[in-house]
Short mmCIF file of N, CA, C and O in Angstrom, two decimals:
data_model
loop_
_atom_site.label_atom_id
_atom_site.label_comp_id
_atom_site.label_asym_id
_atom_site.label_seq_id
_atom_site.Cartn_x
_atom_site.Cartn_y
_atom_site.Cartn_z
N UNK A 86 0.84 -1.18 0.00
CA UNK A 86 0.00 0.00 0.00
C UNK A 86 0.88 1.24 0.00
O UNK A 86 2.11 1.24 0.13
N UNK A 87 0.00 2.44 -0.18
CA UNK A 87 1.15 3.19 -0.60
C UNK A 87 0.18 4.87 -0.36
O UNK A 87 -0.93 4.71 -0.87
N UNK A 88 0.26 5.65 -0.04
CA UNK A 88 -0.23 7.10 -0.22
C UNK A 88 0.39 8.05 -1.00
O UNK A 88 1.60 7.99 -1.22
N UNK A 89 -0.39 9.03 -1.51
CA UNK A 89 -0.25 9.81 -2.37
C UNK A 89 -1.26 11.07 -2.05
O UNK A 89 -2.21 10.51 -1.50
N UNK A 90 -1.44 11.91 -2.09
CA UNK A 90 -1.84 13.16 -1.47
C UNK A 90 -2.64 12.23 -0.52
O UNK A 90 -2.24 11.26 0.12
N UNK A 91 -4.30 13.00 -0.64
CA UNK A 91 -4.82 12.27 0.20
C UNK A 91 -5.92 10.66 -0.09
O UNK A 91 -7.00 10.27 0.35
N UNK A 92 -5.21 10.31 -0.73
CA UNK A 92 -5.68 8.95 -1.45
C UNK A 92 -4.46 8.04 -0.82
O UNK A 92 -3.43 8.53 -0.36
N UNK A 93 -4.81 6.26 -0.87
CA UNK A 93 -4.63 5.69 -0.42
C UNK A 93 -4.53 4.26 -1.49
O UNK A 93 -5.53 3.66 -1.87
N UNK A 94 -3.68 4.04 -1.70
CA UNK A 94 -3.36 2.75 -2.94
C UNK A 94 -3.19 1.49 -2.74
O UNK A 94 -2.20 1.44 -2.02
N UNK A 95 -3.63 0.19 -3.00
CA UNK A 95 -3.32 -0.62 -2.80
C UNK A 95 -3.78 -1.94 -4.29
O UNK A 95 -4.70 -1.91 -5.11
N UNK A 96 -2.56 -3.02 -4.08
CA UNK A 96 -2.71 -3.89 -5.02
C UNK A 96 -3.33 -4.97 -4.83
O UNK A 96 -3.10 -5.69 -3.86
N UNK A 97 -4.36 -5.29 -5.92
CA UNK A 97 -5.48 -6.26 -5.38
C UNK A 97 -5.15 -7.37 -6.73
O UNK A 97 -5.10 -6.95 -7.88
N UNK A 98 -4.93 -8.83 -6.38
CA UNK A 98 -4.74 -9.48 -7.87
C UNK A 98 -6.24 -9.65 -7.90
O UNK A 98 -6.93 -9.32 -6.94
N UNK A 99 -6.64 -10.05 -8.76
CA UNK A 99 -7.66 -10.77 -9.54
C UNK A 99 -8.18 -11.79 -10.03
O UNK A 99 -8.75 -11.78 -11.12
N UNK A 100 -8.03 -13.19 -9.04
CA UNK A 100 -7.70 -14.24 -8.88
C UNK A 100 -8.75 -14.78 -10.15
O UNK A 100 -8.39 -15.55 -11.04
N UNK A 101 -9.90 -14.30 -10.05
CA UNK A 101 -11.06 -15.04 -10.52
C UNK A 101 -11.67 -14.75 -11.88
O UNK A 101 -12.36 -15.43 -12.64
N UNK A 102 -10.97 -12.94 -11.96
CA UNK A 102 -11.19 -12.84 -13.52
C UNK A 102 -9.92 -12.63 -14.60
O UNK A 102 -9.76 -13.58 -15.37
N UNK A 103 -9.30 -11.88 -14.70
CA UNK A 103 -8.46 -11.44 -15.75
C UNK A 103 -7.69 -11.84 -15.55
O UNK A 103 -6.92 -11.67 -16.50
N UNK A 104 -7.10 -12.59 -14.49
CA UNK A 104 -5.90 -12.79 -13.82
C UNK A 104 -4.83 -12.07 -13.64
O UNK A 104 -3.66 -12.44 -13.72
N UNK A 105 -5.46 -10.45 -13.26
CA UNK A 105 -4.25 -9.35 -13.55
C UNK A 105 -3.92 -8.71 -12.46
O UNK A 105 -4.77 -8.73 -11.58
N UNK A 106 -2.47 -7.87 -12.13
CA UNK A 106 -2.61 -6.93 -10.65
C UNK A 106 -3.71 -5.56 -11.52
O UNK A 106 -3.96 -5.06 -12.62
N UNK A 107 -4.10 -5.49 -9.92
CA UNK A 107 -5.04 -4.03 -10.28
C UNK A 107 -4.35 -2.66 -9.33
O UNK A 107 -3.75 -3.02 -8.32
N UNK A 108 -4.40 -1.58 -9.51
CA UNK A 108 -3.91 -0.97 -8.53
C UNK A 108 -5.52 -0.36 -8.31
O UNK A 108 -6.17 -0.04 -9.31
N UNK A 109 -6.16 -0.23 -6.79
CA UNK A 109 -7.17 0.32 -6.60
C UNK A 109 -7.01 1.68 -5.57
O UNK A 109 -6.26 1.65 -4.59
N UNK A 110 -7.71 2.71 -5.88
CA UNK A 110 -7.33 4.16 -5.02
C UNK A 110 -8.77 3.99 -3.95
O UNK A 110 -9.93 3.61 -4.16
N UNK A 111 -8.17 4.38 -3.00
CA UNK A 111 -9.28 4.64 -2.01
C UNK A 111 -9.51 6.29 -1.50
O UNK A 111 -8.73 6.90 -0.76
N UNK A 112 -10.47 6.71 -1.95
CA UNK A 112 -10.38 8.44 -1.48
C UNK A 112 -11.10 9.03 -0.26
O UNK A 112 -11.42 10.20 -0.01
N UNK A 113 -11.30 7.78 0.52
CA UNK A 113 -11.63 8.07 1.67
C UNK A 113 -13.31 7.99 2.37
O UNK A 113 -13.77 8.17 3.50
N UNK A 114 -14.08 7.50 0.61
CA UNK A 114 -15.08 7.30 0.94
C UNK A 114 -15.30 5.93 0.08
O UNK A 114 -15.82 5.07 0.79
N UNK A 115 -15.05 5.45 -1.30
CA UNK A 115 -15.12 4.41 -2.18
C UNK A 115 -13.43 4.24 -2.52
O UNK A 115 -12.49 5.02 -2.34
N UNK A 116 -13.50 2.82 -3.10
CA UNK A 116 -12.79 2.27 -4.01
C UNK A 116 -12.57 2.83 -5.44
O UNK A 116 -13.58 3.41 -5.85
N UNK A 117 -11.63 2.83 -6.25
CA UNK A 117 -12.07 2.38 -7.74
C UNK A 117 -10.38 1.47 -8.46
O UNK A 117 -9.27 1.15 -8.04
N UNK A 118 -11.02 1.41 -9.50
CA UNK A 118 -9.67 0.74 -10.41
C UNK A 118 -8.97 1.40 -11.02
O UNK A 118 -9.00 1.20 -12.23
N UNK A 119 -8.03 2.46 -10.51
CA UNK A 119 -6.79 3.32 -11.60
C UNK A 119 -5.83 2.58 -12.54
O UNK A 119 -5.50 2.99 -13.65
N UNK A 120 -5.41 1.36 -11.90
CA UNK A 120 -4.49 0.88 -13.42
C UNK A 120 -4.74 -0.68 -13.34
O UNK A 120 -5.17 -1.40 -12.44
N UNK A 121 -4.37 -0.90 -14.44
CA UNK A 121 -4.01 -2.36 -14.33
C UNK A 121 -2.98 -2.81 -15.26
O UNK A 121 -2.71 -2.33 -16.37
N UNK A 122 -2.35 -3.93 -14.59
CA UNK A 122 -1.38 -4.23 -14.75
C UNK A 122 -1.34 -5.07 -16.13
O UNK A 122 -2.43 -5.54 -16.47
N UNK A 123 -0.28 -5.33 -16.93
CA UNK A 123 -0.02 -5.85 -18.69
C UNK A 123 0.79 -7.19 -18.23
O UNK A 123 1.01 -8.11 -19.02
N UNK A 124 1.27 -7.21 -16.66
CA UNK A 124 1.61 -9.14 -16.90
C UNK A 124 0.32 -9.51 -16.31
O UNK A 124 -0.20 -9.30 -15.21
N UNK A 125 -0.13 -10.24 -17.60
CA UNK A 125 -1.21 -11.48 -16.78
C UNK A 125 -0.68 -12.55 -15.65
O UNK A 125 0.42 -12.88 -15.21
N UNK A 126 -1.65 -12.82 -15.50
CA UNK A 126 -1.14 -13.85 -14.29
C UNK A 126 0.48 -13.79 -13.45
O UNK A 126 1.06 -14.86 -13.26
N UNK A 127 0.77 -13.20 -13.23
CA UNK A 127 2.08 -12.58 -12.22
C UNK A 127 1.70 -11.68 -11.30
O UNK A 127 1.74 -10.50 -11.65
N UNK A 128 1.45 -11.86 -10.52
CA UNK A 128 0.88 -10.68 -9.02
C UNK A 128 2.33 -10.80 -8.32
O UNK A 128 3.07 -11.78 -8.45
N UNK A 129 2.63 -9.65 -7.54
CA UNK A 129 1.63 -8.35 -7.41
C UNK A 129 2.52 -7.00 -7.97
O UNK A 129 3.73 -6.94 -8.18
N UNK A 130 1.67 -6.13 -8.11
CA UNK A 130 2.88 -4.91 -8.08
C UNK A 130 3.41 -4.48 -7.06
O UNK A 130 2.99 -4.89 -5.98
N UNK A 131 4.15 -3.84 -7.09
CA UNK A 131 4.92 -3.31 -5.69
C UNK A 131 4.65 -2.07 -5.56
O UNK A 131 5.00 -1.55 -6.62
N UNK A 132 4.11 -1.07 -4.67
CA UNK A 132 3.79 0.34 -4.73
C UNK A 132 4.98 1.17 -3.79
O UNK A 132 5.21 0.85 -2.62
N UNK A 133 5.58 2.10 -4.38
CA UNK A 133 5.99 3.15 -3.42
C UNK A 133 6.15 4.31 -3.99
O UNK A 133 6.48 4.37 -5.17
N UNK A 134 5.92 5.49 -3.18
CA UNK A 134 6.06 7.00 -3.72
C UNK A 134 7.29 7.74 -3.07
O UNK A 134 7.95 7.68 -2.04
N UNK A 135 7.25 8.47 -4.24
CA UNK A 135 8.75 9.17 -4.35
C UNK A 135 8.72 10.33 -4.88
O UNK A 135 8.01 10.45 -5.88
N UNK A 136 9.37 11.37 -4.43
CA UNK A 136 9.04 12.93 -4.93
C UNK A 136 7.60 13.45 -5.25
O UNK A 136 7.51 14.40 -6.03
N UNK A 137 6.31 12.84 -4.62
CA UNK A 137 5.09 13.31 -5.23
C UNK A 137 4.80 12.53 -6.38
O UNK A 137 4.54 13.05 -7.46
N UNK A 138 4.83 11.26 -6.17
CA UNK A 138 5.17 9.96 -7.74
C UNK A 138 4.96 9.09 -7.19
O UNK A 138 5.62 8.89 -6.17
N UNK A 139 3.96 8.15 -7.59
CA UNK A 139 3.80 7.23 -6.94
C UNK A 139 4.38 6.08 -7.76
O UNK A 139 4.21 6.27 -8.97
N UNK A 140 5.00 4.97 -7.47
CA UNK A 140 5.40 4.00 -9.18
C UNK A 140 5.04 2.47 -8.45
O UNK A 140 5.08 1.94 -7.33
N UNK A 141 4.82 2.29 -9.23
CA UNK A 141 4.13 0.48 -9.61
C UNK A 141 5.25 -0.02 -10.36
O UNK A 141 5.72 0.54 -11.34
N UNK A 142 5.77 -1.42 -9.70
CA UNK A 142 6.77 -2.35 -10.96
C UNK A 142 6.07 -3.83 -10.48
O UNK A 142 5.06 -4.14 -9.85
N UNK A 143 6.80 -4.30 -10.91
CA UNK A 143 6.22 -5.68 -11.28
C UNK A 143 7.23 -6.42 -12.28
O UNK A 143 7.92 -5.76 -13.06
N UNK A 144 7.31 -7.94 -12.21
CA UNK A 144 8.52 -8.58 -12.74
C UNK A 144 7.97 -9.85 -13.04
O UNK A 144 7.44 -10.55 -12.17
N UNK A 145 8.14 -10.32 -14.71
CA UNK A 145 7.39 -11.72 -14.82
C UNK A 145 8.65 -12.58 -15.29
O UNK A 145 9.72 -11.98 -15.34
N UNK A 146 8.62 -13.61 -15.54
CA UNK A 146 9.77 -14.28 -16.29
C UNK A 146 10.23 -13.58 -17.43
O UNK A 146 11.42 -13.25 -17.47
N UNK A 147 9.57 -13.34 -18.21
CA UNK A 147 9.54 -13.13 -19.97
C UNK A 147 9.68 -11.34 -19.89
O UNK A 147 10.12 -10.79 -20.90
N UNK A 148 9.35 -10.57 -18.81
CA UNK A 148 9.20 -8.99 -18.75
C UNK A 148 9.07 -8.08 -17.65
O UNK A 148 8.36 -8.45 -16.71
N UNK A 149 9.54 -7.12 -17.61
CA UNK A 149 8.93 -6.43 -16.70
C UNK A 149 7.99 -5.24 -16.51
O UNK A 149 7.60 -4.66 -17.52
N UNK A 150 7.67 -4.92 -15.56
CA UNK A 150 6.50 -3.49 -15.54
C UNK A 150 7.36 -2.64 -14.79
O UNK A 150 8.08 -3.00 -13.86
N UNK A 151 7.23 -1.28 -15.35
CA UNK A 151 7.03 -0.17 -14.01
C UNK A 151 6.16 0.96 -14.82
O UNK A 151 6.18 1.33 -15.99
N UNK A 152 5.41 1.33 -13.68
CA UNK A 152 4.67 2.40 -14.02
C UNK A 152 4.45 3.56 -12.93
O UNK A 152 4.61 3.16 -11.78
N UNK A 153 4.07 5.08 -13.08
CA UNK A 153 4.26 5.79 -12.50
C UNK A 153 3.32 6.98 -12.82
O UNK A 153 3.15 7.41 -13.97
N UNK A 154 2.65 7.53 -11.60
CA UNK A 154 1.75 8.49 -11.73
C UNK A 154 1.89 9.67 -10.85
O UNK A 154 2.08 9.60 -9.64
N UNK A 155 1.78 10.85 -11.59
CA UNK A 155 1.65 12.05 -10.58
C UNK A 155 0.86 12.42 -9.74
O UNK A 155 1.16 12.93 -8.66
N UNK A 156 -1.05 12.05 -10.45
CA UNK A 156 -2.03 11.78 -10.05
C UNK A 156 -2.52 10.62 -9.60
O UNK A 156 -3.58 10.83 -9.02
N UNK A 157 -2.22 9.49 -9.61
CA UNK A 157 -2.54 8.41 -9.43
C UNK A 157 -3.73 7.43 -10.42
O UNK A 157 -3.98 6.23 -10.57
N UNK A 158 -4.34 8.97 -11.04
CA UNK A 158 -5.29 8.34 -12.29
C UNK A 158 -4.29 8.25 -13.58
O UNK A 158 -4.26 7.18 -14.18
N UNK A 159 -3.27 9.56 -14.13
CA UNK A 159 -3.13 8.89 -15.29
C UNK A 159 -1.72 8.00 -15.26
O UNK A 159 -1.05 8.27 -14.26
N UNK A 160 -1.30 7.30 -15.85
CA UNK A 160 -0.17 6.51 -15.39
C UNK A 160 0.76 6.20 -16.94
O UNK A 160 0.37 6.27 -18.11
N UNK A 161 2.10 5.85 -16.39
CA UNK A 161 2.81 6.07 -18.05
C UNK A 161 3.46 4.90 -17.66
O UNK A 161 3.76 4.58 -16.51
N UNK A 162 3.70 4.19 -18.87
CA UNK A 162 4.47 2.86 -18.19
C UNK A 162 6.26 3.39 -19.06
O UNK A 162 6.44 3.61 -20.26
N UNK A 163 7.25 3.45 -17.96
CA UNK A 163 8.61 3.85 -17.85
C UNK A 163 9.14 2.80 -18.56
O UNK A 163 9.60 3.26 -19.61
N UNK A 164 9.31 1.58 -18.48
CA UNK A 164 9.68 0.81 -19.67
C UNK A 164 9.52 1.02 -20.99
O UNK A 164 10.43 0.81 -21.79
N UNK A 165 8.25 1.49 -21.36
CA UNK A 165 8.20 1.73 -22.81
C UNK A 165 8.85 2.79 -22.99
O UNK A 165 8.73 2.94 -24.21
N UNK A 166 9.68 3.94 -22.49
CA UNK A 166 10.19 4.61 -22.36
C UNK A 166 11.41 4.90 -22.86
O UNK A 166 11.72 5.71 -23.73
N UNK A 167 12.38 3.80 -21.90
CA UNK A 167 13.73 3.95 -21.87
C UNK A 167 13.62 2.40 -22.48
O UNK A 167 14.77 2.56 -22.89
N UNK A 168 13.31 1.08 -22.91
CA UNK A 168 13.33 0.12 -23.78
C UNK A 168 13.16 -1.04 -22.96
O UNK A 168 13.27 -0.91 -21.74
N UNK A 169 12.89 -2.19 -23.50
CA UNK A 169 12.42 -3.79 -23.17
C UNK A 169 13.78 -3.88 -22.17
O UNK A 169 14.76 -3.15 -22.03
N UNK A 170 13.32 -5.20 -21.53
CA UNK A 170 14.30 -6.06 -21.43
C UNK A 170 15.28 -5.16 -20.19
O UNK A 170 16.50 -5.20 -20.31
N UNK A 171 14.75 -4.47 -19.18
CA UNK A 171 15.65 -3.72 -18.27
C UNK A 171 14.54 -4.13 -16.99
O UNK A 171 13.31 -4.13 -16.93
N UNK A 172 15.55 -4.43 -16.12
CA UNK A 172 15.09 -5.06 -14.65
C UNK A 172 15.23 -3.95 -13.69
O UNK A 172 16.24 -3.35 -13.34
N UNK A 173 13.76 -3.77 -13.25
CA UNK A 173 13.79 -2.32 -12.31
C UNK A 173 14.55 -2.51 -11.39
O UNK A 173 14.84 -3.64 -10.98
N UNK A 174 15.11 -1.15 -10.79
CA UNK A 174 15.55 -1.18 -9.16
C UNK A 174 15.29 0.12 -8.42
O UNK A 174 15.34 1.30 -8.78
N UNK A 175 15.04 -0.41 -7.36
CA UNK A 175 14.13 0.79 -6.33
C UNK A 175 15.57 1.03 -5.16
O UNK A 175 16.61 0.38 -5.22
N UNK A 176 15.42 1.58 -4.64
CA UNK A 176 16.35 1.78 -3.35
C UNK A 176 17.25 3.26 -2.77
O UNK A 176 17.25 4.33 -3.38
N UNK A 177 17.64 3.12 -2.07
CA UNK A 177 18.44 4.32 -1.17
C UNK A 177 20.50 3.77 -1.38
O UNK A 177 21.21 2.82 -1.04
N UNK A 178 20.65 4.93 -2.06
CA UNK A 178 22.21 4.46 -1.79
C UNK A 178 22.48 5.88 -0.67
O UNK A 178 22.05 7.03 -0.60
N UNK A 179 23.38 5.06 0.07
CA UNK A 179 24.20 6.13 1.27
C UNK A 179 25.36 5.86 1.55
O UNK A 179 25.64 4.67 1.47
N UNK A 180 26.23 6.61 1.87
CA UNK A 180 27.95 6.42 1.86
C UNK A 180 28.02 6.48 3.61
O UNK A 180 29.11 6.39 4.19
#
């Protein structure tokens, strides 16, 4: 799970239909479905925010995901970006 202004994110798979991750926003009164995820059957995404950015990755055998939103509704997937075939990494370097 993950926050972003005042919304609240979390990844729900989809066991029973599409077999896909979903990312769902909660705004404090309902649910809804902001993204969904392009590996089928591979759960889950991973959520964390960064500079006012919230990003979604995800890792299947054959590919990977990351995706990233300012708003949390529209979302750009960063792989198609910078090219296939590159294995995300998240983290803190410190000396």
């Amino acid at each position: 799970m993950a926050i972003l202004g005042t919304n609240l994110y979390a990844n729900h798979f989809d066991w029973v239909g599409a077999g896909v991750s979903l990312i769902r926003k909660f705004d404090g009164t309902s649910w809804s479905t902001v993204y969904t995820s392009v590996l089928a059957n591979q759960p889950p995404l991973y959520l964390t925010v960064y500079n006012n950015r919230i990003f979604a990755w995800g890792r299947h055998p054959s590919t990977n995901e990351v995706a990233t939103s300012t708003d949390g509704t529209t979302w750009t997937d960063i792989l198609a970006q910078v090219g296939a075939g590159l294995t995300p990494a998240f983290g803190n370097l410190t000396s």
